[in-house]
PDB file of N, CA and C in Angstrom:
ATOM      1  N   UNK A 862      56.795  90.725 -54.713  1.00 70.00           N
ATOM      2  CA  UNK A 862      55.687  90.036 -54.682  1.00 70.00           C
ATOM      3  C   UNK A 862      54.561  90.654 -53.714  1.00 70.00           C
ATOM      4  N   UNK A 863      53.410  90.445 -54.077  1.00 77.00           N
ATOM      5  CA  UNK A 863      52.315  91.088 -53.223  1.00 77.00           C
ATOM      6  C   UNK A 863      51.687  89.986 -52.268  1.00 77.00           C
ATOM      7  N   UNK A 864      52.360  88.845 -52.346  1.00 82.00           N
ATOM      8  CA  UNK A 864      51.905  87.737 -51.409  1.00 82.00           C
ATOM      9  C   UNK A 864      52.217  88.066 -49.988  1.00 82.00           C
ATOM     10  N   UNK A 865      51.147  87.983 -49.105  1.00 85.00           N
ATOM     11  CA  UNK A 865      51.298  88.117 -47.719  1.00 85.00           C
ATOM     12  C   UNK A 865      51.600  86.870 -47.050  1.00 85.00           C
ATOM     13  N   UNK A 866      52.746  86.896 -46.229  1.00 89.00           N
ATOM     14  CA  UNK A 866      53.216  85.728 -45.564  1.00 89.00           C
ATOM     15  C   UNK A 866      53.701  86.038 -44.242  1.00 89.00           C
ATOM     16  N   UNK A 867      53.492  85.249 -43.189  1.00 88.00           N
ATOM     17  CA  UNK A 867      54.065  85.444 -41.876  1.00 88.00           C
ATOM     18  C   UNK A 867      55.573  84.992 -41.889  1.00 88.00           C
ATOM     19  N   UNK A 868      56.272  85.438 -40.915  1.00 89.00           N
ATOM     20  CA  UNK A 868      57.749  85.075 -40.795  1.00 89.00           C
ATOM     21  C   UNK A 868      57.844  83.569 -40.677  1.00 89.00           C
ATOM     22  N   UNK A 869      56.902  82.946 -39.890  1.00 93.00           N
ATOM     23  CA  UNK A 869      57.038  81.475 -39.737  1.00 93.00           C
ATOM     24  C   UNK A 869      56.683  80.808 -41.064  1.00 93.00           C
ATOM     25  N   UNK A 870      55.638  81.318 -41.742  1.00 94.00           N
ATOM     26  CA  UNK A 870      55.325  80.877 -43.119  1.00 94.00           C
ATOM     27  C   UNK A 870      56.538  80.894 -44.054  1.00 94.00           C
ATOM     28  N   UNK A 871      57.235  82.056 -44.020  1.00 94.00           N
ATOM     29  CA  UNK A 871      58.418  82.184 -44.936  1.00 94.00           C
ATOM     30  C   UNK A 871      59.475  81.101 -44.523  1.00 94.00           C
ATOM     31  N   UNK A 872      59.688  81.103 -43.116  1.00 96.00           N
ATOM     32  CA  UNK A 872      60.642  80.081 -42.768  1.00 96.00           C
ATOM     33  C   UNK A 872      60.248  78.700 -43.235  1.00 96.00           C
ATOM     34  N   UNK A 873      59.077  78.299 -43.038  1.00 97.00           N
ATOM     35  CA  UNK A 873      58.562  76.958 -43.487  1.00 97.00           C
ATOM     36  C   UNK A 873      58.785  76.798 -44.977  1.00 97.00           C
ATOM     37  N   UNK A 874      58.490  77.860 -45.798  1.00 96.00           N
ATOM     38  CA  UNK A 874      58.598  77.775 -47.278  1.00 96.00           C
ATOM     39  C   UNK A 874      60.109  77.620 -47.585  1.00 96.00           C
ATOM     40  N   UNK A 875      60.996  78.355 -46.929  1.00 97.00           N
ATOM     41  CA  UNK A 875      62.389  78.211 -47.207  1.00 97.00           C
ATOM     42  C   UNK A 875      62.892  76.831 -47.007  1.00 97.00           C
ATOM     43  N   UNK A 876      62.518  76.335 -45.747  1.00 97.00           N
ATOM     44  CA  UNK A 876      62.933  74.921 -45.429  1.00 97.00           C
ATOM     45  C   UNK A 876      62.388  73.910 -46.405  1.00 97.00           C
ATOM     46  N   UNK A 877      61.222  74.041 -46.836  1.00 96.00           N
ATOM     47  CA  UNK A 877      60.636  73.163 -47.854  1.00 96.00           C
ATOM     48  C   UNK A 877      61.300  73.255 -49.200  1.00 96.00           C
ATOM     49  N   UNK A 878      61.553  74.502 -49.607  1.00 96.00           N
ATOM     50  CA  UNK A 878      62.121  74.689 -50.996  1.00 96.00           C
ATOM     51  C   UNK A 878      63.675  74.268 -50.985  1.00 96.00           C
ATOM     52  N   UNK A 879      64.327  74.326 -49.878  1.00 95.00           N
ATOM     53  CA  UNK A 879      65.776  73.920 -49.824  1.00 95.00           C
ATOM     54  C   UNK A 879      65.989  72.579 -49.451  1.00 95.00           C
ATOM     55  N   UNK A 880      64.902  71.804 -48.965  1.00 94.00           N
ATOM     56  CA  UNK A 880      65.131  70.450 -48.397  1.00 94.00           C
ATOM     57  C   UNK A 880      65.915  70.507 -47.124  1.00 94.00           C
ATOM     58  N   UNK A 881      65.979  71.662 -46.402  1.00 95.00           N
ATOM     59  CA  UNK A 881      66.698  71.689 -45.190  1.00 95.00           C
ATOM     60  C   UNK A 881      66.033  70.889 -44.107  1.00 95.00           C
ATOM     61  N   UNK A 882      66.891  70.448 -43.136  1.00 96.00           N
ATOM     62  CA  UNK A 882      66.381  69.785 -41.899  1.00 96.00           C
ATOM     63  C   UNK A 882      66.385  70.748 -40.768  1.00 96.00           C
ATOM     64  N   UNK A 883      66.514  71.951 -41.028  1.00 96.00           N
ATOM     65  CA  UNK A 883      66.645  73.028 -39.967  1.00 96.00           C
ATOM     66  C   UNK A 883      65.261  73.020 -39.172  1.00 96.00           C
ATOM     67  N   UNK A 884      65.300  73.336 -37.904  1.00 97.00           N
ATOM     68  CA  UNK A 884      64.201  73.472 -37.096  1.00 97.00           C
ATOM     69  C   UNK A 884      63.877  75.011 -36.789  1.00 97.00           C
ATOM     70  N   UNK A 885      62.686  75.399 -36.835  1.00 97.00           N
ATOM     71  CA  UNK A 885      62.391  76.753 -36.470  1.00 97.00           C
ATOM     72  C   UNK A 885      62.371  77.040 -34.954  1.00 97.00           C
ATOM     73  N   UNK A 886      63.181  78.011 -34.557  1.00 96.00           N
ATOM     74  CA  UNK A 886      63.322  78.338 -33.152  1.00 96.00           C
ATOM     75  C   UNK A 886      62.725  79.732 -33.059  1.00 96.00           C
ATOM     76  N   UNK A 887      62.377  80.092 -31.734  1.00 93.00           N
ATOM     77  CA  UNK A 887      61.899  81.454 -31.489  1.00 93.00           C
ATOM     78  C   UNK A 887      62.805  82.164 -30.488  1.00 93.00           C
ATOM     79  N   UNK A 888      62.941  83.434 -30.741  1.00 92.00           N
ATOM     80  CA  UNK A 888      63.708  84.339 -29.814  1.00 92.00           C
ATOM     81  C   UNK A 888      62.607  85.361 -29.350  1.00 92.00           C
ATOM     82  N   UNK A 889      62.625  85.515 -27.996  1.00 88.00           N
ATOM     83  CA  UNK A 889      61.693  86.521 -27.481  1.00 88.00           C
ATOM     84  C   UNK A 889      61.838  87.891 -28.109  1.00 88.00           C
ATOM     85  N   UNK A 890      60.804  88.555 -28.351  1.00 83.00           N
ATOM     86  CA  UNK A 890      60.777  89.826 -29.041  1.00 83.00           C
ATOM     87  C   UNK A 890      61.681  90.840 -28.455  1.00 83.00           C
ATOM     88  N   UNK A 891      61.683  90.979 -27.034  1.00 84.00           N
ATOM     89  CA  UNK A 891      62.571  92.009 -26.409  1.00 84.00           C
ATOM     90  C   UNK A 891      63.967  91.636 -26.581  1.00 84.00           C
ATOM     91  N   UNK A 892      64.238  90.329 -26.670  1.00 88.00           N
ATOM     92  CA  UNK A 892      65.706  89.813 -26.829  1.00 88.00           C
ATOM     93  C   UNK A 892      66.136  90.145 -28.261  1.00 88.00           C
ATOM     94  N   UNK A 893      65.261  90.011 -29.253  1.00 87.00           N
ATOM     95  CA  UNK A 893      65.632  90.284 -30.597  1.00 87.00           C
ATOM     96  C   UNK A 893      65.779  91.734 -30.946  1.00 87.00           C
ATOM     97  N   UNK A 894      64.886  92.544 -30.342  1.00 87.00           N
ATOM     98  CA  UNK A 894      64.816  93.929 -30.834  1.00 87.00           C
ATOM     99  C   UNK A 894      65.167  94.930 -29.616  1.00 87.00           C
ATOM    100  N   UNK A 895      65.226  94.507 -28.451  1.00 82.00           N
ATOM    101  CA  UNK A 895      65.687  95.502 -27.397  1.00 82.00           C
ATOM    102  C   UNK A 895      64.496  96.329 -26.907  1.00 82.00           C
ATOM    103  N   UNK A 896      64.721  96.981 -25.833  1.00 83.00           N
ATOM    104  CA  UNK A 896      63.661  97.868 -25.211  1.00 83.00           C
ATOM    105  C   UNK A 896      63.255  99.036 -26.101  1.00 83.00           C
ATOM    106  N   UNK A 897      61.996  99.367 -26.189  1.00 83.00           N
ATOM    107  CA  UNK A 897      61.608 100.558 -26.884  1.00 83.00           C
ATOM    108  C   UNK A 897      61.272 100.266 -28.346  1.00 83.00           C
ATOM    109  N   UNK A 898      61.669  99.176 -28.896  1.00 84.00           N
ATOM    110  CA  UNK A 898      61.508  98.902 -30.311  1.00 84.00           C
ATOM    111  C   UNK A 898      60.059  98.506 -30.557  1.00 84.00           C
ATOM    112  N   UNK A 899      59.337  99.150 -31.457  1.00 82.00           N
ATOM    113  CA  UNK A 899      57.943  98.912 -31.758  1.00 82.00           C
ATOM    114  C   UNK A 899      57.857  98.480 -33.257  1.00 82.00           C
ATOM    115  N   UNK A 900      57.241  97.353 -33.567  1.00 80.00           N
ATOM    116  CA  UNK A 900      57.111  96.882 -34.895  1.00 80.00           C
ATOM    117  C   UNK A 900      55.614  96.658 -35.226  1.00 80.00           C
ATOM    118  N   UNK A 901      55.265  96.659 -36.552  1.00 77.00           N
ATOM    119  CA  UNK A 901      53.978  96.345 -36.905  1.00 77.00           C
ATOM    120  C   UNK A 901      53.666  94.832 -36.853  1.00 77.00           C
ATOM    121  N   UNK A 902      52.576  94.509 -36.408  1.00 78.00           N
ATOM    122  CA  UNK A 902      52.201  92.994 -36.251  1.00 78.00           C
ATOM    123  C   UNK A 902      51.975  92.430 -37.518  1.00 78.00           C
ATOM    124  N   UNK A 903      51.524  93.156 -38.535  1.00 80.00           N
ATOM    125  CA  UNK A 903      51.138  92.609 -39.881  1.00 80.00           C
ATOM    126  C   UNK A 903      51.577  93.581 -40.991  1.00 80.00           C
ATOM    127  N   UNK A 904      52.181  93.135 -42.011  1.00 76.00           N
ATOM    128  CA  UNK A 904      52.474  93.911 -43.158  1.00 76.00           C
ATOM    129  C   UNK A 904      51.777  93.293 -44.400  1.00 76.00           C
ATOM    130  N   UNK A 905      51.072  94.220 -45.112  1.00 77.00           N
ATOM    131  CA  UNK A 905      50.410  93.724 -46.307  1.00 77.00           C
ATOM    132  C   UNK A 905      50.871  94.537 -47.509  1.00 77.00           C
ATOM    133  N   UNK A 906      51.621  93.917 -48.405  1.00 76.00           N
ATOM    134  CA  UNK A 906      52.248  94.652 -49.538  1.00 76.00           C
ATOM    135  C   UNK A 906      51.149  95.185 -50.501  1.00 76.00           C
ATOM    136  N   UNK A 907      51.344  96.431 -50.883  1.00 83.00           N
ATOM    137  CA  UNK A 907      50.403  97.007 -51.776  1.00 83.00           C
ATOM    138  C   UNK A 907      51.176  97.739 -52.875  1.00 83.00           C
ATOM    139  N   UNK A 908      51.283  97.168 -54.048  1.00 87.00           N
ATOM    140  CA  UNK A 908      52.050  97.666 -55.049  1.00 87.00           C
ATOM    141  C   UNK A 908      51.257  98.469 -56.190  1.00 87.00           C
ATOM    142  N   UNK A 909      49.982  98.760 -55.818  1.00 89.00           N
ATOM    143  CA  UNK A 909      49.167  99.443 -56.776  1.00 89.00           C
ATOM    144  C   UNK A 909      49.595 100.830 -57.108  1.00 89.00           C
ATOM    145  N   UNK A 910      50.143 101.523 -56.213  1.00 90.00           N
ATOM    146  CA  UNK A 910      50.546 102.909 -56.556  1.00 90.00           C
ATOM    147  C   UNK A 910      51.720 102.896 -57.484  1.00 90.00           C
ATOM    148  N   UNK A 911      52.678 102.062 -57.304  1.00 90.00           N
ATOM    149  CA  UNK A 911      53.867 102.084 -58.231  1.00 90.00           C
ATOM    150  C   UNK A 911      53.361 101.508 -59.599  1.00 90.00           C
ATOM    151  N   UNK A 912      52.366 100.709 -59.648  1.00 90.00           N
ATOM    152  CA  UNK A 912      51.780 100.169 -60.890  1.00 90.00           C
ATOM    153  C   UNK A 912      51.133 101.356 -61.654  1.00 90.00           C
ATOM    154  N   UNK A 913      50.377 102.285 -60.926  1.00 92.00           N
ATOM    155  CA  UNK A 913      49.737 103.248 -61.382  1.00 92.00           C
ATOM    156  C   UNK A 913      50.716 104.320 -61.981  1.00 92.00           C
ATOM    157  N   UNK A 914      51.690 104.550 -61.212  1.00 94.00           N
ATOM    158  CA  UNK A 914      52.738 105.747 -61.508  1.00 94.00           C
ATOM    159  C   UNK A 914      53.656 105.292 -62.827  1.00 94.00           C
ATOM    160  N   UNK A 915      54.214 104.091 -62.633  1.00 95.00           N
ATOM    161  CA  UNK A 915      55.262 103.789 -63.615  1.00 95.00           C
ATOM    162  C   UNK A 915      54.910 102.348 -64.420  1.00 95.00           C
ATOM    163  N   UNK A 916      53.711 101.788 -64.047  1.00 92.00           N
ATOM    164  CA  UNK A 916      53.385 100.624 -64.840  1.00 92.00           C
ATOM    165  C   UNK A 916      54.072  99.261 -64.368  1.00 92.00           C
ATOM    166  N   UNK A 917      54.841  99.412 -63.178  1.00 90.00           N
ATOM    167  CA  UNK A 917      55.627  98.266 -62.749  1.00 90.00           C
ATOM    168  C   UNK A 917      54.737  97.327 -62.041  1.00 90.00           C
ATOM    169  N   UNK A 918      54.989  96.018 -62.281  1.00 88.00           N
ATOM    170  CA  UNK A 918      54.384  94.969 -61.450  1.00 88.00           C
ATOM    171  C   UNK A 918      55.296  93.866 -61.233  1.00 88.00           C
ATOM    172  N   UNK A 919      55.114  93.081 -60.210  1.00 88.00           N
ATOM    173  CA  UNK A 919      55.951  92.051 -59.824  1.00 88.00           C
ATOM    174  C   UNK A 919      56.194  90.935 -61.019  1.00 88.00           C
ATOM    175  N   UNK A 920      57.315  90.590 -61.368  1.00 91.00           N
ATOM    176  CA  UNK A 920      57.506  89.523 -62.382  1.00 91.00           C
ATOM    177  C   UNK A 920      57.963  88.212 -61.876  1.00 91.00           C
ATOM    178  N   UNK A 921      58.101  88.163 -60.605  1.00 92.00           N
ATOM    179  CA  UNK A 921      58.622  86.872 -60.001  1.00 92.00           C
ATOM    180  C   UNK A 921      57.684  86.524 -58.800  1.00 92.00           C
ATOM    181  N   UNK A 922      57.461  85.237 -58.619  1.00 92.00           N
ATOM    182  CA  UNK A 922      56.785  84.754 -57.476  1.00 92.00           C
ATOM    183  C   UNK A 922      57.623  84.651 -56.310  1.00 92.00           C
ATOM    184  N   UNK A 923      57.062  84.471 -55.097  1.00 93.00           N
ATOM    185  CA  UNK A 923      57.912  84.386 -53.942  1.00 93.00           C
ATOM    186  C   UNK A 923      58.769  83.151 -54.005  1.00 93.00           C
ATOM    187  N   UNK A 924      58.234  82.009 -54.535  1.00 95.00           N
ATOM    188  CA  UNK A 924      58.981  80.834 -54.665  1.00 95.00           C
ATOM    189  C   UNK A 924      60.249  81.019 -55.676  1.00 95.00           C
ATOM    190  N   UNK A 925      60.053  81.773 -56.713  1.00 95.00           N
ATOM    191  CA  UNK A 925      61.134  82.127 -57.642  1.00 95.00           C
ATOM    192  C   UNK A 925      62.203  82.902 -56.942  1.00 95.00           C
ATOM    193  N   UNK A 926      61.827  83.936 -56.132  1.00 94.00           N
ATOM    194  CA  UNK A 926      62.752  84.765 -55.367  1.00 94.00           C
ATOM    195  C   UNK A 926      63.505  83.899 -54.438  1.00 94.00           C
ATOM    196  N   UNK A 927      62.894  83.053 -53.669  1.00 95.00           N
ATOM    197  CA  UNK A 927      63.508  82.176 -52.694  1.00 95.00           C
ATOM    198  C   UNK A 927      64.524  81.294 -53.444  1.00 95.00           C
ATOM    199  N   UNK A 928      64.162  80.632 -54.494  1.00 96.00           N
ATOM    200  CA  UNK A 928      65.067  79.893 -55.300  1.00 96.00           C
ATOM    201  C   UNK A 928      66.201  80.561 -55.781  1.00 96.00           C
ATOM    202  N   UNK A 929      66.045  81.807 -56.252  1.00 95.00           N
ATOM    203  CA  UNK A 929      67.186  82.712 -56.766  1.00 95.00           C
ATOM    204  C   UNK A 929      68.208  83.014 -55.584  1.00 95.00           C
ATOM    205  N   UNK A 930      67.699  83.421 -54.491  1.00 95.00           N
ATOM    206  CA  UNK A 930      68.473  83.839 -53.385  1.00 95.00           C
ATOM    207  C   UNK A 930      69.319  82.519 -52.933  1.00 95.00           C
ATOM    208  N   UNK A 931      68.633  81.420 -52.872  1.00 94.00           N
ATOM    209  CA  UNK A 931      69.295  80.125 -52.443  1.00 94.00           C
ATOM    210  C   UNK A 931      70.432  79.799 -53.362  1.00 94.00           C
ATOM    211  N   UNK A 932      70.113  79.873 -54.616  1.00 95.00           N
ATOM    212  CA  UNK A 932      71.167  79.587 -55.731  1.00 95.00           C
ATOM    213  C   UNK A 932      72.364  80.474 -55.567  1.00 95.00           C
ATOM    214  N   UNK A 933      72.025  81.739 -55.425  1.00 94.00           N
ATOM    215  CA  UNK A 933      73.200  82.723 -55.333  1.00 94.00           C
ATOM    216  C   UNK A 933      74.010  82.469 -54.010  1.00 94.00           C
ATOM    217  N   UNK A 934      73.432  82.195 -52.852  1.00 92.00           N
ATOM    218  CA  UNK A 934      74.127  81.843 -51.717  1.00 92.00           C
ATOM    219  C   UNK A 934      74.950  80.550 -51.741  1.00 92.00           C
ATOM    220  N   UNK A 935      74.371  79.569 -52.534  1.00 90.00           N
ATOM    221  CA  UNK A 935      75.130  78.344 -52.596  1.00 90.00           C
ATOM    222  C   UNK A 935      76.381  78.576 -53.587  1.00 90.00           C
ATOM    223  N   UNK A 936      76.159  79.427 -54.659  1.00 91.00           N
ATOM    224  CA  UNK A 936      77.261  79.724 -55.562  1.00 91.00           C
ATOM    225  C   UNK A 936      78.395  80.328 -54.787  1.00 91.00           C
ATOM    226  N   UNK A 937      78.012  81.259 -53.802  1.00 87.00           N
ATOM    227  CA  UNK A 937      79.005  82.105 -53.123  1.00 87.00           C
ATOM    228  C   UNK A 937      79.897  81.133 -52.146  1.00 87.00           C
ATOM    229  N   UNK A 938      79.255  80.016 -51.801  1.00 75.00           N
ATOM    230  CA  UNK A 938      80.046  79.017 -50.844  1.00 75.00           C
ATOM    231  C   UNK A 938      80.788  78.144 -51.660  1.00 75.00           C
ATOM    232  N   UNK A 939      80.666  77.996 -52.952  1.00 60.00           N
ATOM    233  CA  UNK A 939      81.465  77.047 -53.668  1.00 60.00           C
ATOM    234  C   UNK A 939      82.821  77.379 -53.995  1.00 60.00           C
TER     235      UNK A 939
END
């Protein structure tokens, strides 16, 4: 998907789509990644190049991907 979404937004979307009662908690950056780790503050997907080269484009929405991953995880627990 080329949809830009924050990590919090993704967490909220997963909670909403699964009907979970989970709460979002935060871990300090240095605790999660350790000293010296540097990450981008924003990622914006750009699939135009792959589209130009091989004609590929996303065929699933983010919601469809979330639903599929959730279904597979639930099947694995059954």
